[in-house]
C-alpha atoms as one frame of an Amber mdcrd trajectory, in Angstrom:
protein
 137.043  87.918 136.130 133.756  86.734 135.218 131.519  88.933 137.139 133.750
  91.808 136.098 133.413  91.519 132.173 129.419  91.176 133.008 129.757  93.794
 134.192 130.864  95.932 131.436 128.970  93.963 128.851 125.822  95.477 130.630
 127.408  99.109 131.328 128.306  99.401 127.667 124.896  98.047 126.217 123.703
 100.747 128.491 125.552 102.938 127.460 124.888 102.753 123.826 121.251 103.261
 124.576 121.849 106.713 125.995 123.727 108.324 123.135 120.977 106.610 120.896
 119.890 109.112 119.000 117.885 107.767 116.108 115.423 106.021 118.163 112.187
 106.886 120.306 111.508 107.302 123.705 109.397 104.947 124.801 110.901 101.963
 122.040 114.552 102.987 124.240 112.992 103.191 128.191 111.411  99.561 127.370
 115.139  98.079 125.874 117.058 100.041 129.461 114.053  97.616 131.055 114.932
  94.469 129.488 118.563  95.381 130.168 118.272  96.242 133.772 116.640  93.373
 133.844 118.964  91.008 131.756 121.540  92.436 133.988 120.502  92.419 137.865
 120.238  88.850 136.836 123.950  87.929 136.320 125.726  87.251 139.436 127.572
  89.719 140.896 126.410  92.758 139.138 124.088  94.180 142.094 125.277  97.728
 142.603 122.674 100.072 143.239 125.733 102.734 142.849 126.238 101.612 139.249
 122.757 101.243 137.842 122.315 104.979 139.574 125.066 105.937 137.876 124.102
 104.153 134.420 120.714 105.645 134.544 121.886 109.437 135.515 124.100 109.177
 131.956 121.176 108.167 130.045 119.051 110.854 131.787 121.242 113.485 130.985
 122.105 112.604 127.708 117.981 112.228 127.181 117.058 115.440 128.296 114.166
 116.554 125.954 111.855 112.919 127.064 109.702 112.193 130.022 109.643 108.448
 129.540 113.438 108.599 130.315 112.935 111.390 133.031 110.210 109.245 134.555
 111.838 105.825 134.559 115.035 106.837 135.849 113.191 108.855 138.725 111.003
 105.358 139.600 114.324 103.256 139.612 116.592 105.344 140.566 113.999 106.554
 143.867 113.691 102.676 144.047 117.643 102.054 144.252 117.613 105.238 147.455
 115.511 104.365 149.408 115.980 100.381 150.074 117.150  98.523 152.761 120.228
  97.324 151.618 120.894  95.867 154.680 119.115  93.092 153.303 119.868  90.153
 151.781 121.214  90.313 147.918 118.670  87.929 147.079 115.895  88.982 148.333
 116.452  92.436 146.878 117.758  91.240 143.487 113.894  89.566 143.611 111.828
  92.196 144.835 113.835  94.892 142.323 113.550  92.699 139.277 109.808  92.374
 139.860 109.131  96.081 140.337 110.689  96.494 137.112 109.063  93.630 134.902
 105.487  95.693 136.651 106.841  98.922 134.486 107.746  97.091 131.623 104.562
  95.916 131.238 103.163  99.400 131.823 105.224 100.126 128.355 104.851  97.201
 126.152 100.747  97.146 126.626  99.995 100.280 126.182 100.238  99.962 122.063
  97.772  97.328 122.329  95.706  99.222 124.336  95.970 102.141 121.958  95.219
 100.150 118.869  91.873  98.269 120.742  90.484 101.786 121.978  90.793 103.412
 119.211  89.243 100.560 116.688  85.795 102.129 118.186  86.503 105.636 118.051
  84.297 108.399 116.544  86.877 111.944 114.819  85.126 114.716 114.422  84.977
 116.177 111.225  85.413 116.850 107.905  88.754 118.881 108.141  90.941 117.409
 110.246  95.039 119.302 110.897  97.862 117.523 111.522 101.311 118.651 112.152
 104.800 117.499 112.621 105.361 113.352 113.068 103.998 111.630 116.506 104.725
 107.954 116.260 101.705 107.165 118.860  99.416 109.473 116.461 100.688 106.765
 113.092  99.733 103.652 115.581  95.917 105.302 116.435  95.124 106.493 113.152
  96.086 102.733 110.702  94.442 101.348 114.374  91.059 103.153 113.093  88.163
 101.407 111.877  87.809 103.494 109.356  88.097 106.848 107.071  85.287 109.195
 108.505  83.378 110.087 104.916  84.315 113.162 103.453  87.823 112.663 106.072
  89.932 115.680 104.891  93.662 116.014 106.039  95.832 119.527 105.970  99.299
 118.455 107.051 101.803 121.236 108.036 105.520 120.686 106.587 106.503 121.600
 109.768 109.430 123.163 109.580 112.512 122.855 110.634 112.764 119.112 109.837
 109.767 118.728 107.998 108.473 115.688 108.948 105.471 116.751 108.092 105.998
 115.250 105.079 106.224 111.567 106.913 102.683 111.963 108.268 101.395 113.000
 104.467 102.571 110.044 103.493 101.263 107.559 106.032  97.608 108.880 105.877
  97.789 109.190 101.968  98.915 105.410 102.104  95.806 104.722 104.165  93.809
 106.216 102.187  92.895 109.871 103.410  92.718 112.575 101.026  95.107 114.133
 101.987  97.143 118.519 101.636 100.541 118.954 102.295 100.749 122.296 103.472
 102.960 125.515 104.381 102.770 125.972 108.470 101.628 129.607 107.641  98.736
 128.046 105.565  98.024 125.502 107.990  97.960 128.823 111.235  95.772 130.634
 108.034  93.096 127.566 107.688  93.260 127.234 111.818  92.287 131.081 112.483
  89.514 130.859 110.230  87.797 128.445 112.076  88.346 125.641 108.422  90.295
 123.062 110.837  87.634 121.095 112.496  89.710 118.830 114.507  93.604 119.293
 115.186  95.229 116.079 116.131  98.700 116.488 117.717 101.201 114.055 119.721
 102.837 114.792 123.021 106.456 115.257 124.343 105.278 115.614 127.256 102.454
 117.344 129.279 102.043 117.723 132.624  98.478 119.740 134.411  98.846 122.555
 132.828 101.286 122.738 130.122 102.362 120.613 126.914 105.289 120.039 124.980
 106.093 119.293 120.857 107.038 120.624 117.878 107.860 124.159 118.221 104.766
 126.152 116.789 102.406 122.884 118.153 100.921 125.266 120.812 100.227 128.028
 118.471  98.260 126.364 116.297  96.452 124.628 119.315  95.447 128.173 120.471
  94.560 129.589 117.009  92.102 125.572 116.508  90.576 126.650 119.777  90.090
 130.574 119.246  88.236 129.248 116.370  85.627 127.488 118.440  86.866 124.153
 117.188  88.474 121.097 118.868  91.907 120.403 119.685  93.117 116.560 120.756
  96.360 115.260 121.811  97.086 111.685 121.637  99.700 110.428 123.702 100.813
 107.903 126.479 101.206 108.540 130.443 104.747 107.621 131.005 104.396 111.074
 128.708 103.081 112.505 132.034 105.292 115.066 134.425 104.257 115.886 138.104
 103.473 119.139 138.597 105.873 121.928 137.011 108.669 119.290 136.316 108.332
 120.508 132.403 111.044 122.386 133.619 113.043 119.780 133.869 113.206 119.071
 129.994 115.628 120.847 128.535 113.717 121.856 125.279 116.977 123.147 123.163
 119.087 126.134 123.216 118.240 130.099 123.606 118.120 132.330 120.532 121.873
 132.122 119.092 123.702 135.536 119.521 123.851 136.681 115.363 127.374 136.008
 113.993 129.795 138.848 113.195 130.035 138.365 109.577 126.381 138.814 108.665
 124.605 140.040 111.911 122.348 137.275 110.943 121.061 134.956 113.359 118.753
 131.202 112.360 117.862 129.718 115.792 116.315 126.726 114.998 114.572 125.428
 118.044 112.541 121.613 117.941 110.754 121.838 120.524 107.977 124.047 122.672
 105.491 124.386 124.865 101.694 125.132 124.870  99.251 125.461 127.149  96.311
 122.686 128.157  93.670 124.771 128.492  93.437 125.114 124.377  93.573 121.354
 124.436  89.910 119.851 124.489  91.097 115.604 125.588  94.270 114.233 126.353
  93.413 110.424 124.531  96.075 107.885 126.236  95.490 104.563 126.053  94.427
 103.981 129.969  91.819 106.916 129.132  91.144 109.654 128.196  91.516 112.855
 130.703  90.671 116.408 130.358  92.268 119.690 131.492  90.271 120.013 134.252
  90.422 115.930 135.492  94.389 115.993 135.003  94.471 118.693 137.733  92.694
 116.502 140.209  94.876 113.158 139.726  97.657 112.168 141.416 100.411 111.247
 138.607 101.198 107.540 138.420 104.674 108.174 139.023 104.529 109.645 142.754
 108.016 109.183 143.518 109.991 113.135 143.466 112.675 113.560 141.346 115.962
 112.761 143.244 118.907 116.069 142.971 121.223 114.565 141.823 118.594 114.306
 138.116 117.687 117.337 137.719 118.878 119.587 135.082 120.450 122.380 137.046
 122.707 119.111 138.269 123.460 118.448 134.938 127.169 117.536 134.606 129.312
 119.748 132.804
């Protein structure tokens, strides 16, 4: 009975994470890992099929989050390839050690980023920002100082309007900040009036990246004008080659309602080409698009068929 209660409590906690729509991917991943570590420490809870089923639910409830995809793929692959005839205690201990290594990667990322950005010198003086990124906010807070004469131009980022949050953050840090329309920012980019565009990133592979819709077009305009584009993100958001299609970036354009004949699609995510990016900064190292194509992803495990988007239940 105690084992059953422990299992039910653990499943409830994991379900709450699966249906959490407020927090970001990295925070959810750390909580999921903590829950796994707590769960497998309890008597009777090491059940590969139960863990696999629970992680599959987590994956399919957060289909736009690359860190969730990487975490579930890594642990499910581990479960699928272990010799289940081994002593249960040995399996649990091995799983605990491996999951603790995964957790360490995530919790040390932010500190590494802060340490790195304390000595970073940005190329300005006119900087462009778009949408909101907790990673960009973290790094901007870590900068040793504001570049001389720096000006920040922040696109409102419609739909959603997250640019306002970014503008407030920059103004609070002492930046001279302008919150402008997305079309105004695009015009500035095309005219070469943005020296460095700084973007966050929800996912990337060796050829493309995912971010708020419009980011890809904005990056292309800045690059075409001969200026600089940077992405600040985490290694946990990197996917295997051509794996971005495993993320659900939103529904296709809806059909116009019969009553008005006008459809108003509001996709949130879009893709861009890494060929328009000068550098991808992560806690571990800075990448160029060329170097990414030559490197092996940190998650060598393939994506199990039952985690592929095409096999999503319903």
